[in-house]
Amino acid sequence: MLGEFLQYLFSGLTTGATYALVGLGFAIIYNASHVINFAQGEFVMIGGMGTVMMMAAGVPMPLAVLGAVALAVIAGVALDKLAIERARDADIVPLIIITIGASLFLRGLAQYFWGKSYHSLPAFTGDEPLKVLGATLLPQSLWVLGVAAVLLVALAFFFNRTLKGKAMLAVSHNKDASRMVGINPRFILMLAFALSAALGAVAGIVSAPITLTSYDVGIMLGLKGFVAAVLGGLGSAVGAVIGGLLLGIMEAMAAGYISSDYKDAVPFVIILLVLFFLPSGLFGKRGTERV
Amino acid sequence: MLHALLKKIGLAAAVTGVAVAGMSNASAQQDPIRVGTFLAVTGPASFLGDPELKTLQHWVEKINNQGGVDGRQIELVHYDTAGNAGKARTFAKRLITSDQVDVIVGGTTTGTTMAVIPLVQRYEIPFISLAGGVPIIDPVKKWVFKTPHTDRMAARKILKDMQARGFDKIGLISGTGGFGKSGRKQTLSVVGDYDIEIVADETYGPNDTDMTAQLTNIANTDGVDAILNFGFGQGPAIVTRNYEQLGLKLPFYQSHGVASKKFIELAGEAANGVRLPAAALLVAEKLPDDDPQKPVVTAYKKEYESTYNESVSTFGGHAYDGLMIATQAIKRAGTTDKAAVRDAIEQTSGLMGTGGEFNMGPDDHLGLDLSAFRMLEIRDGEWELAE
């Protein structure tokens, strides 16, 4: 019994940690611009596929990982500079539609240059599963959870202890006022895109050895990451992480204890309930009170 | 100088004259046989349609170089459906009414094939489909035939192997995509013919990335002897990896949906020990020398791979079989009269193709039996015959 429960929990935590990282990316860009960036899933894809392709070209893994993150950051900054910034006078909805277009464009490029088939990455530290109280856990799952935890601590440090991070929070609260104290919102927005692209790419890389990767993984991961961000309260970093982990665990528990047929429905039913009764998400309210 | 030039012109004129005479002579004697085809050469099913078209083009040319069928050349008329059923219907109509083809060999997917069936039935044109679905030939339709084995046959092949190994309680896990769904349905419908009971029935979505929960449930079901996964794409590879992660020791079966090198590549070490039914083409060189199918599959494989410089797939093999069935039926009928050709196709017997030996009849417009499938086991990342 305990073994079963733990197995579902591990499975849920692993997928949940990926959702959490994607959700964090949504939260950061939403904070800086109130735009929901639907190309977030494509950053995840660029991370995984970029690493696969560079390794296939003979680049050693650590360099390929750095290269793929850099590639995603370039794509993120380009999306901001070439599309979002040029349309900065537009309302939020056209900007969101621009990100949908960008996601289709990036997916098309990946399909054209990298092909349509699935690829896997080697696990960072071997495939030998660890046994814990009757359940098994892949070392790679620990990597996913560990990297997510480290990134979360680093982000907390960035937002609360550095000038750039505080500037980003200031812009999220009041753009005009922050401009008056000498913050350049355009630079902050670019920084937000670069940061969330890097986060997405890292999520794509650490999860690729478990989930496999292809040009279209971003569709599903982007959607689940968005659900995680909404569940936790849009714009809240802690909320996105907890929302992601909850979503992953709920899916695994539903598959294990209820029925694998209805597994995909459970998180969406729960998010409907959250939106009905807690429209600002689990942690959203606290975020707005911070002003 | 001038002399040489004149000589050249004269020679050229003579050659052209002979060629023109030859052509008009041939066409005066007999019109070419017109074979129509509509395939998904682009779009999501292009990995099926592309080798099919390449196969048809190469072997039509080859037959023509060898003198054609009964001295008549074959003319291939092709349209690309991109896997779209609406386009398939339009093109099939064009093949029948404007191109006036004698026989149609095509229809990459079950969807495009089903869209065309009402047309060929109404216009009474013999049609050999290259798609997998059971509904194409069950119930039997007068003018419709097909060459690929069905997922029902794959299910039977697996269940037979399980029964022979003494497994009587099995766990089923299947994808919710079209292939997995149909495979699950066929498995449930034929399992009653064997002394096997399905004690667990789990599913996973086409984009799921973790199936350990479903596998844990199956493994914890009382008395389960073996696990069967029916799925297509990356899902079965993840199921196989999860299976390895959980350290399960139960015998593990996959369907013919994973019969590609990509599966072994994605599943890695975990793929070793997996059993699956697949066409003989996949293990052409490993077949025993006395296997009656060996010459056909090795010849097809060698010729395809040397012509197009890419590895052979079973899908191109289905097109080869369709073309052979059609041309041999026309040869036996001695005419392209549609009713005579249809009857001749239905009488196809003992024709050895890449998919197996075809023995058609009024009740069987596929004509393959379970021997068309070979039970394979993956060992050290290679396909090996399990029987």
XYZ file of C-alpha atoms in Angstrom, chain A residues 50-186:
137
model
C 18.658 22.068 -28.909
C 20.670 19.870 -26.548
C 19.823 16.736 -28.556
C 20.830 18.365 -31.835
C 24.082 19.835 -30.526
C 25.043 16.514 -28.976
C 24.284 14.799 -32.275
C 26.690 17.262 -33.892
C 29.411 16.104 -31.498
C 29.252 18.832 -28.834
C 29.900 17.446 -25.301
C 26.803 17.419 -23.089
C 27.650 20.290 -20.663
C 28.419 22.613 -23.580
C 25.323 21.466 -25.463
C 23.204 22.274 -22.396
C 24.676 25.784 -22.179
C 24.271 26.235 -25.929
C 20.607 25.193 -25.826
C 19.857 27.581 -22.942
C 21.610 30.368 -24.873
C 19.553 29.516 -27.955
C 16.316 29.739 -25.969
C 17.402 33.066 -24.451
C 18.124 34.406 -27.940
C 14.672 33.248 -29.074
C 13.086 34.873 -26.002
C 14.876 38.197 -26.479
C 14.097 38.143 -30.208
C 10.422 37.530 -29.454
C 10.450 40.551 -27.130
C 12.458 42.884 -29.371
C 10.962 41.947 -32.736
C 7.342 41.429 -31.782
C 6.222 42.360 -28.272
C 8.142 45.632 -27.973
C 7.081 46.832 -31.409
C 3.453 46.324 -30.450
C 3.836 47.818 -26.965
C 1.000 50.289 -27.465
C -1.421 47.494 -28.183
C -3.736 46.008 -25.577
C -2.899 42.858 -23.681
C -5.041 40.575 -25.869
C -3.250 41.336 -29.179
C 0.067 40.808 -27.374
C -1.103 37.389 -26.182
C -2.148 36.557 -29.731
C 1.341 37.583 -30.899
C 2.841 35.029 -28.499
C 0.570 32.332 -29.937
C 1.831 33.242 -33.401
C 5.416 33.145 -32.152
C 4.867 29.686 -30.696
C 3.561 28.401 -34.054
C 6.519 30.011 -35.816
C 9.128 28.525 -33.467
C 7.487 25.092 -33.676
C 7.504 25.324 -37.476
C 11.199 26.257 -37.520
C 12.045 23.340 -35.229
C 10.012 20.955 -37.398
C 11.789 22.172 -40.518
C 15.355 22.193 -39.230
C 15.296 19.453 -36.587
C 12.735 17.048 -38.051
C 9.567 15.554 -36.661
C 10.787 12.520 -34.772
C 11.151 11.960 -31.057
C 14.575 11.987 -29.394
C 15.905 11.062 -25.993
C 18.759 12.483 -23.958
C 21.019 10.287 -21.816
C 20.257 10.568 -18.092
C 22.765 12.803 -16.271
C 23.810 10.185 -13.724
C 22.747 6.785 -14.982
C 19.480 4.882 -15.379
C 19.712 2.622 -12.324
C 16.469 3.236 -10.365
C 16.704 3.925 -6.616
C 14.479 1.820 -4.352
C 12.682 3.670 -1.569
C 10.259 1.757 0.698
C 8.924 -0.434 -2.095
C 8.749 2.297 -4.732
C 11.305 3.169 -7.396
C 12.667 6.538 -8.377
C 14.942 7.430 -11.274
C 18.075 9.428 -10.410
C 16.964 11.814 -13.144
C 13.793 12.603 -11.151
C 16.029 13.815 -8.328
C 17.800 16.008 -10.875
C 14.487 17.510 -11.979
C 13.390 18.169 -8.386
C 16.831 19.409 -7.328
C 17.235 21.777 -10.262
C 13.721 23.136 -9.697
C 14.516 23.756 -6.008
C 17.843 25.463 -6.770
C 16.238 27.689 -9.408
C 13.463 28.644 -7.012
C 15.950 29.694 -4.311
C 18.008 31.602 -6.896
C 14.888 33.406 -8.129
C 13.850 34.306 -4.593
C 17.328 35.753 -4.053
C 17.145 37.613 -7.352
C 13.773 39.211 -6.644
C 14.375 40.104 -3.003
C 18.073 40.873 -2.774
C 19.238 42.337 -6.096
C 18.507 45.727 -7.621
C 17.453 44.271 -10.987
C 15.091 41.846 -9.300
C 13.539 44.559 -7.181
C 13.208 46.713 -10.290
C 11.296 43.902 -11.957
C 8.908 43.659 -9.014
C 8.504 47.436 -9.069
C 7.543 47.396 -12.753
C 5.022 44.655 -12.076
C 3.335 46.806 -9.474
C 3.385 50.162 -11.239
C 5.072 50.791 -14.545
C 4.768 54.594 -14.554
C 5.964 55.052 -11.004
C 8.947 52.787 -11.589
C 9.863 54.771 -14.689
C 9.856 57.913 -12.580
C 12.446 56.466 -10.218
C 14.735 55.654 -13.116
C 13.834 52.073 -14.055
C 13.708 51.293 -17.768
C 10.606 49.084 -18.237
C 11.731 48.043 -21.726
